[in-house]
XYZ file of C-alpha atoms in Angstrom:
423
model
C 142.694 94.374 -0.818
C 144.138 97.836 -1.488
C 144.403 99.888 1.375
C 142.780 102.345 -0.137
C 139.962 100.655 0.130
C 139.492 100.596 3.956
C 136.811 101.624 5.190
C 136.346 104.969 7.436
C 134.774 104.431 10.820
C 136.263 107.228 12.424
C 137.270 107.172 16.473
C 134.648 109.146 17.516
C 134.196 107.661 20.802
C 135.775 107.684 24.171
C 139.272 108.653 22.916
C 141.425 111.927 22.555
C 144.597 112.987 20.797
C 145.015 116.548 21.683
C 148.735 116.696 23.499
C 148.138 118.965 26.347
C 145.402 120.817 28.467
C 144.848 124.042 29.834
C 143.442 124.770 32.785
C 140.679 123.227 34.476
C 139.016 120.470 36.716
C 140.765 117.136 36.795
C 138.173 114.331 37.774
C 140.075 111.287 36.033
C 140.529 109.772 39.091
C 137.007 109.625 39.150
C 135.490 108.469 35.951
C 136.835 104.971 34.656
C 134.331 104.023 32.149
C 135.410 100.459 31.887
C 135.287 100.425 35.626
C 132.908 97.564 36.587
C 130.644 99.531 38.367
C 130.379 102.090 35.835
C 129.272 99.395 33.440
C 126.886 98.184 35.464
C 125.020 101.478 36.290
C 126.991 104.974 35.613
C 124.502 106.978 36.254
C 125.035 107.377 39.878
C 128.634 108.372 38.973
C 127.508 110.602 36.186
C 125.136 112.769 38.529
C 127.863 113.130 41.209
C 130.314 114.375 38.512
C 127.737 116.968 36.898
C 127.250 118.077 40.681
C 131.118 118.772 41.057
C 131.511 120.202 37.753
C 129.432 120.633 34.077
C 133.118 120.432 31.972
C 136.067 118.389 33.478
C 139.624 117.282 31.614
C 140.230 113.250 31.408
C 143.985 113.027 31.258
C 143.512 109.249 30.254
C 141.250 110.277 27.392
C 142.637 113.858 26.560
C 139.876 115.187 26.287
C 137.313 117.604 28.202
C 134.108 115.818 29.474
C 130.753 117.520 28.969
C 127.990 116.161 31.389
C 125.296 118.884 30.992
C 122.318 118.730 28.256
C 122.562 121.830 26.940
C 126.579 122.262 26.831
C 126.496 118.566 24.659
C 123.948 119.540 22.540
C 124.905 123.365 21.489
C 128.139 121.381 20.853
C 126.852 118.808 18.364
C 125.021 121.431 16.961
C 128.045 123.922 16.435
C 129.644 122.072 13.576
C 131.451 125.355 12.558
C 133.307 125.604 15.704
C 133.248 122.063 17.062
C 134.245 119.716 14.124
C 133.995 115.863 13.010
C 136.027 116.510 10.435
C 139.948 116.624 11.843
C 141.270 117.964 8.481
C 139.746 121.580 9.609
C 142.316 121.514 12.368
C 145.558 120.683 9.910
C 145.960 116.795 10.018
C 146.158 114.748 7.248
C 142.935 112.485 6.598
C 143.288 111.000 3.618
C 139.962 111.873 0.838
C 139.157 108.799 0.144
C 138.698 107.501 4.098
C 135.714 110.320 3.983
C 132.420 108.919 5.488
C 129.016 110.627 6.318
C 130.354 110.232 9.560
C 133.882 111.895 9.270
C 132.205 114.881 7.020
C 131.214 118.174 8.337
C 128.985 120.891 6.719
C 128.774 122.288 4.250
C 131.484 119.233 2.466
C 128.951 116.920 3.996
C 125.504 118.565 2.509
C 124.959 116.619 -0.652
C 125.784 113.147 0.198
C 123.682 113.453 3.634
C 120.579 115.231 1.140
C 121.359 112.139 -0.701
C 120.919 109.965 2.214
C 117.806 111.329 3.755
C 115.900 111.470 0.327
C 117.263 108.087 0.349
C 115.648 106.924 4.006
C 112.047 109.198 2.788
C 111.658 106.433 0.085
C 111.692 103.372 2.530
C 108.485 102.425 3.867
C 108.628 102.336 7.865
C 105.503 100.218 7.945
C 106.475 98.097 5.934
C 109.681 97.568 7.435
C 107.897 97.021 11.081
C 105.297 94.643 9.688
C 108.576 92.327 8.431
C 110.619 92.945 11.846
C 107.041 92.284 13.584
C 107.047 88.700 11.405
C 110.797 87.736 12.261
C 110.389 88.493 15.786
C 106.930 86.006 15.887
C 108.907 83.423 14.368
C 111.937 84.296 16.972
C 109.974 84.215 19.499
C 107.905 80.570 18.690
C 111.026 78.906 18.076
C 112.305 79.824 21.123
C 108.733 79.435 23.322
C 109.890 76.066 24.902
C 113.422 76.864 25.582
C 114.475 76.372 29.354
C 116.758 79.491 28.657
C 118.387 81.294 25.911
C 120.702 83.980 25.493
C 118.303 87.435 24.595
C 121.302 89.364 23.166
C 122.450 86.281 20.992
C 119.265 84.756 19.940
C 117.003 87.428 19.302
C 118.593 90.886 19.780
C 121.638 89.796 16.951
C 118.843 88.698 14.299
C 116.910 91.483 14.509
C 119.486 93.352 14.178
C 121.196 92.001 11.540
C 117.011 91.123 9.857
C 116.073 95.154 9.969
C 119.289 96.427 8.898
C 119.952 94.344 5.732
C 116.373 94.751 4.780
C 117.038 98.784 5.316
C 119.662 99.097 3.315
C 119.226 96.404 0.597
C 122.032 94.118 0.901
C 122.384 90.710 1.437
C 122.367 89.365 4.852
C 125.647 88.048 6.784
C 126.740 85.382 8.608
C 125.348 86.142 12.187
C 127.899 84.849 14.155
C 130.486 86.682 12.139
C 128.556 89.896 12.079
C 128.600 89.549 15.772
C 132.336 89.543 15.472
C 132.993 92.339 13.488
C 130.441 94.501 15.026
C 132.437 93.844 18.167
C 135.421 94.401 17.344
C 134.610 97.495 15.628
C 133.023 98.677 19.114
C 136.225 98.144 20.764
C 138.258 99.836 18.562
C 136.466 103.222 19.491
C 137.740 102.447 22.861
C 141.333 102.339 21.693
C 142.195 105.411 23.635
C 141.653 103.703 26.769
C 142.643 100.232 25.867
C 145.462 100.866 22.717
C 145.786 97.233 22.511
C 141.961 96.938 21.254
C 143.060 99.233 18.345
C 144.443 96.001 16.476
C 141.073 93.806 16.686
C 139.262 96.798 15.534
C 140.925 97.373 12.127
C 140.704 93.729 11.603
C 137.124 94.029 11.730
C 137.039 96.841 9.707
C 138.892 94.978 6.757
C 136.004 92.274 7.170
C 133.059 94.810 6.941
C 135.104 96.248 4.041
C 135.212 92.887 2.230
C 130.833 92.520 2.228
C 130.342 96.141 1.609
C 132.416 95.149 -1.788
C 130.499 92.288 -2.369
C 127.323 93.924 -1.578
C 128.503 97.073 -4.049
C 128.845 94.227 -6.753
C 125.681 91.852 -6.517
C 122.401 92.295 -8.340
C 120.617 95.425 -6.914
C 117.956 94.784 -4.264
C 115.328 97.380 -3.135
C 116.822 99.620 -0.239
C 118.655 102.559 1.022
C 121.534 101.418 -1.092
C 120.196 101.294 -4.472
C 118.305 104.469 -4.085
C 121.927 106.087 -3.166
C 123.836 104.638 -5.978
C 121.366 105.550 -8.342
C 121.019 108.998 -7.635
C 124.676 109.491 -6.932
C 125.973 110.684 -9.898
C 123.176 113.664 -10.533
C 123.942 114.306 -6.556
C 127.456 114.408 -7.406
C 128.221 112.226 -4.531
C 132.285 110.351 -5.317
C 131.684 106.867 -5.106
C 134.125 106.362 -2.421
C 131.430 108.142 -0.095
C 128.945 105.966 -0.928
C 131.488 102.518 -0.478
C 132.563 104.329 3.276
C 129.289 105.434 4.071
C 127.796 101.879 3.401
C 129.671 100.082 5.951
C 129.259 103.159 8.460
C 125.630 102.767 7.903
C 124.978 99.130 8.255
C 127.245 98.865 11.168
C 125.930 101.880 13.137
C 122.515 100.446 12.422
C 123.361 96.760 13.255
C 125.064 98.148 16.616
C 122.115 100.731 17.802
C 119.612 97.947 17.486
C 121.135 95.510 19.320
C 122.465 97.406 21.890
C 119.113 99.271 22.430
C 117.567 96.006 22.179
C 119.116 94.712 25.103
C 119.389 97.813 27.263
C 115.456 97.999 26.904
C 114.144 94.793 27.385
C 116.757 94.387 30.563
C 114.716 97.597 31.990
C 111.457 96.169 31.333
C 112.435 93.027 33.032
C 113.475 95.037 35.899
C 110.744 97.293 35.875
C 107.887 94.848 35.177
C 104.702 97.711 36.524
C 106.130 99.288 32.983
C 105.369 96.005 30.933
C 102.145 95.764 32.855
C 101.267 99.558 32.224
C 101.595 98.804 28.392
C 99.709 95.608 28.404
C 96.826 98.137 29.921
C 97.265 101.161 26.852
C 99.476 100.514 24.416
C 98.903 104.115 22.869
C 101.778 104.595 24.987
C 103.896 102.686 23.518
C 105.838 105.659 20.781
C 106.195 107.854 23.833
C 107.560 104.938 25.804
C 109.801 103.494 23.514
C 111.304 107.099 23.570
C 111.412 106.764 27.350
C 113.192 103.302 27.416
C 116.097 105.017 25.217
C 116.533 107.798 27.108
C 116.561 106.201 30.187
C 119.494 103.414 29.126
C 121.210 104.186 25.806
C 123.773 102.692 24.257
C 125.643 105.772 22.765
C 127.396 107.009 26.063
C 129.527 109.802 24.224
C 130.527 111.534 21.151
C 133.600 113.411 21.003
C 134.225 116.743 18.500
C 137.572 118.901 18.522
C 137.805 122.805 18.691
C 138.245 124.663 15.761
C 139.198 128.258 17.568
C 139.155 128.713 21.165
C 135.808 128.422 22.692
C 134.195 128.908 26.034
C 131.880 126.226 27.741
C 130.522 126.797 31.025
C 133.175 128.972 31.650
C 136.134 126.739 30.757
C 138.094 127.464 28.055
C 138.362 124.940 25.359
C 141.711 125.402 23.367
C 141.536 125.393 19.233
C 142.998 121.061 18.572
C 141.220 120.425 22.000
C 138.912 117.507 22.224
C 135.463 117.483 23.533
C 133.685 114.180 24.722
C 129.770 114.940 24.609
C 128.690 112.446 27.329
C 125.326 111.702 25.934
C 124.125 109.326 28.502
C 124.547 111.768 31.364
C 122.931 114.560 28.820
C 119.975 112.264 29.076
C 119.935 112.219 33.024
C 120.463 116.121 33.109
C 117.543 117.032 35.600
C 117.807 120.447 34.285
C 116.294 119.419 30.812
C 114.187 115.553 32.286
C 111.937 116.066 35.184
C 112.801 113.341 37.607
C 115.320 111.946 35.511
C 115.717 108.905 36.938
C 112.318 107.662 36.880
C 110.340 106.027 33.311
C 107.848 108.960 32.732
C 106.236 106.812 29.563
C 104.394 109.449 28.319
C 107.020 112.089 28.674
C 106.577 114.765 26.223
C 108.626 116.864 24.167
C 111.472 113.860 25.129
C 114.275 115.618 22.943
C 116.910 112.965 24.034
C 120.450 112.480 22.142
C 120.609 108.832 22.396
C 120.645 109.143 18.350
C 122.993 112.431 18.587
C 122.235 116.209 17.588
C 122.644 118.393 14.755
C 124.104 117.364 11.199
C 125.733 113.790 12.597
C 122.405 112.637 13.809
C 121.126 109.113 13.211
C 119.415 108.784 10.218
C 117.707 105.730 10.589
C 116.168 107.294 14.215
C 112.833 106.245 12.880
C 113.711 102.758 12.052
C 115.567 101.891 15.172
C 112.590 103.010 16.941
C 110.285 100.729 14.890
C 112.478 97.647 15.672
C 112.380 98.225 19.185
C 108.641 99.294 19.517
C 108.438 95.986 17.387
C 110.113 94.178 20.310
C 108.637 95.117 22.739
C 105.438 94.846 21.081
C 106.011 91.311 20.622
C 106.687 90.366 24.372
C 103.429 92.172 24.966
C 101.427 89.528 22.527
C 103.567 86.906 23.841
C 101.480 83.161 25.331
C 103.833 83.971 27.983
C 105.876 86.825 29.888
C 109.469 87.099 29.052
C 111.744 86.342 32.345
C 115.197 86.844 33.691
C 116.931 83.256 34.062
C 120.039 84.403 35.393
C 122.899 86.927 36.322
C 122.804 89.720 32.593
C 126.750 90.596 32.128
C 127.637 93.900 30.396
C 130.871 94.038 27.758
C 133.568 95.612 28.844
C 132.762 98.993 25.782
C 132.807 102.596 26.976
C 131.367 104.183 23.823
C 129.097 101.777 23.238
C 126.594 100.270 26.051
C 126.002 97.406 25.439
C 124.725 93.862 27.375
C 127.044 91.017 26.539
C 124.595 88.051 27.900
C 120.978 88.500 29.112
C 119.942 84.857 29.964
C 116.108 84.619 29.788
C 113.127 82.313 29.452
C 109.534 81.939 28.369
C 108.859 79.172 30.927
C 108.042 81.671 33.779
C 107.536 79.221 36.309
C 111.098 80.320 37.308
C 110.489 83.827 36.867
C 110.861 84.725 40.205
C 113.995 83.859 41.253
C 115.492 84.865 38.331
C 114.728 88.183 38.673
C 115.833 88.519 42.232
C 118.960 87.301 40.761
C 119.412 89.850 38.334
C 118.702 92.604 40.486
C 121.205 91.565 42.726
């Protein structure tokens, strides 16, 4: 396949190319986000850096590191000084690599008009009462199971279920999705590990493959067909639409699962929140809200300087790169009242587990619905949902995201494995 055709998923993770820094706080000695104990829980080490500092360099990453709500979100809203788009700071992207991701205003306008009019047309209920199906069946099939892997056997298929449905394409291979989605998670770690960078386009190639075969089978009702059809009046190039595709799908698939796993490991942890549902579940939208805020899986962003900019009174040089670290955003007791602790009816909850400004999530509302699905489901379950043994993170920066979260229905040994995974 022409190389043309490759797909854009920019870096926009944990990863920097600006060659020097001015002056300012050095904390890389610090912050290792692959550290095991930052993958574990970072959010001890994220409160003691925002107490030493709001903006610190990362020699490792090249980048500054923004740890404060409000500096990370006037950021991702400031797309005319802070940009996605690296062209606006002279390197050479090629045009037909452009994505709604790599994009900034006003370049980016029609195709993301196209986009929401696009999501508008889906039916969220609809979409929940399928997910709410899927998960019933999930969850029967697996009823009798002495233990099974959460992330593998029911977080994956969802994923994969709500997505395809979303979009209108044709469902993949699991285990392969799995695979690509992976590697593809890795690769925005490449600044920290360069030797992931390899894996990554390899799974970028694969996702470019099905969004061509998806682009060329029979229409089906979706996001997708809705976009091409409405393309040309838009005038949207097609090679948006092909990039944007497989940035969709896979930023969908990976939110989902990720969220997926980082919520229902909370909930087992936290069971007086399970138990405070089963009593009103007209808490449930606020709480679902909650539950992302509280463990993500987006830990940063990262946007460059277009001019020279001030941020908490460092100066950010024009080609400079700025990590947004979203999960400590989310922690900032400045903007969350006890930050720490699930508040499930916390209200206004303006978290930026799906991002800020024109980059947001689109699909916010349907990631949502899959995971109030969820969690809906192990509230109507015969019986509770259990921890069967030790949950082990993978080893992703950008992404947070539980590797294996052994679990059962058969709660006799409920007990003991939650002690375990507390431990």
């Amino acid at each position: 396949m022409s190389s043309q055709r490759l797909l854009s998923l920019p870096h926009t993770g944990m990863t920097g190319t600006s060659a020097w820094k001015g002056p300012g706080v050095d904390l890389t000695h610090l912050y290792d986000p692959l550290d095991f104990r930052t993958l574990v829980d970072p959010y001890p080490l994220y409160a003691e850096l925002r107490a030493r500092t709001p903006v610190f360099w990362h020699e490792t990453m090249r980048s500054w590191v923004l740890l404060t709500y409000r500096d990370c979100r006037d950021v991702l809203r400031n797309h005319e000084d802070f940009a996605r788009d690296r062209r606006r700071i002279g390197e050479e992207v090629p045009e037909f690599r452009q994505s709604l991701q790599s994009l900034d205003p006003p370049a980016q306008k029609p195709l993301r008009s196209l986009l929401m009019n696009s999501f508008r047309q889906q039916n969220p209920v609809e979409i929940a009462r399928r997910a709410r199906s899927h998960i019933h069946t999930l969850f029967n099939r697996l009823a009798d199971r002495e233990q099974f892997d959460w992330m593998r056997d029911v977080a994956a298929p969802v994923a994969l279920r709500v997505t395809a449905e979303l979009l209108g394409v044709e469902e993949p291979n699991g285990a392969e999705y799995a695979e690509i989605s992976d590697g593809i998670a890795r690769r925005m770690d490449a600044g920290l590990v360069p030797d992931r960078a390899g894996v990554g386009d390899r799974a970028r190639h694969q996702l470019n493959r099905l969004v061509e075969n998806w682009l060329g089978a029979e229409e089906r009702p979706g996001v997708l067909a809705d976009v091409r059809r409405d393309a040309e009046r838009a005038r949207v190039p097609e090679h948006y639409i092909r990039n944007t595709t497989g940035v969709m799908f896979n930023a969908s698939y990976g939110t989902i699962f990720a969220t997926a796993g980082n919520v229902v490991l909370t909930l087992l942890r936290h069971p007086e929140v399970l138990a405070a549902l089963h009593r009103d579940e007209s808490l449930l939208p606020t709480a679902v809200d909650e539950l992302i805020r509280y463990d993500g899986p987006a830990q940063g962003t990262s946007r460059v300087a277009v001019k020279r900019m001030v941020v908490s009174g460092t100066v950010i040089e024009p080609g400079e790169v700025v990590l947004t670290l979203l999960a400590a955003a989310n922690r900032d007791p400045d903007q969350f009242a006890h930050p720490d602790r699930l508040v499930l009816d916390r209200a206004p909850n303006q978290h930026l587990s799906f991002g800020w400004g024109p980059h947001a999530c689109l699909g916010a509302l349907f990631g949502r619905a899959a995971i109030r699905e969820l969690v809906l489901g192990l509230l109507h379950a015969p019986r509770p949902l259990t921890l069967a043994g030790t949950p082990t993170r993978r080893p992703t920066a950008t992404v947070r995201t539980i590797d294996t979260l052994p679990v059962t229905f058969r709660s006799e040994s409920g007990a003991e494995a939650l002690a375990a995974g507390r431990r």
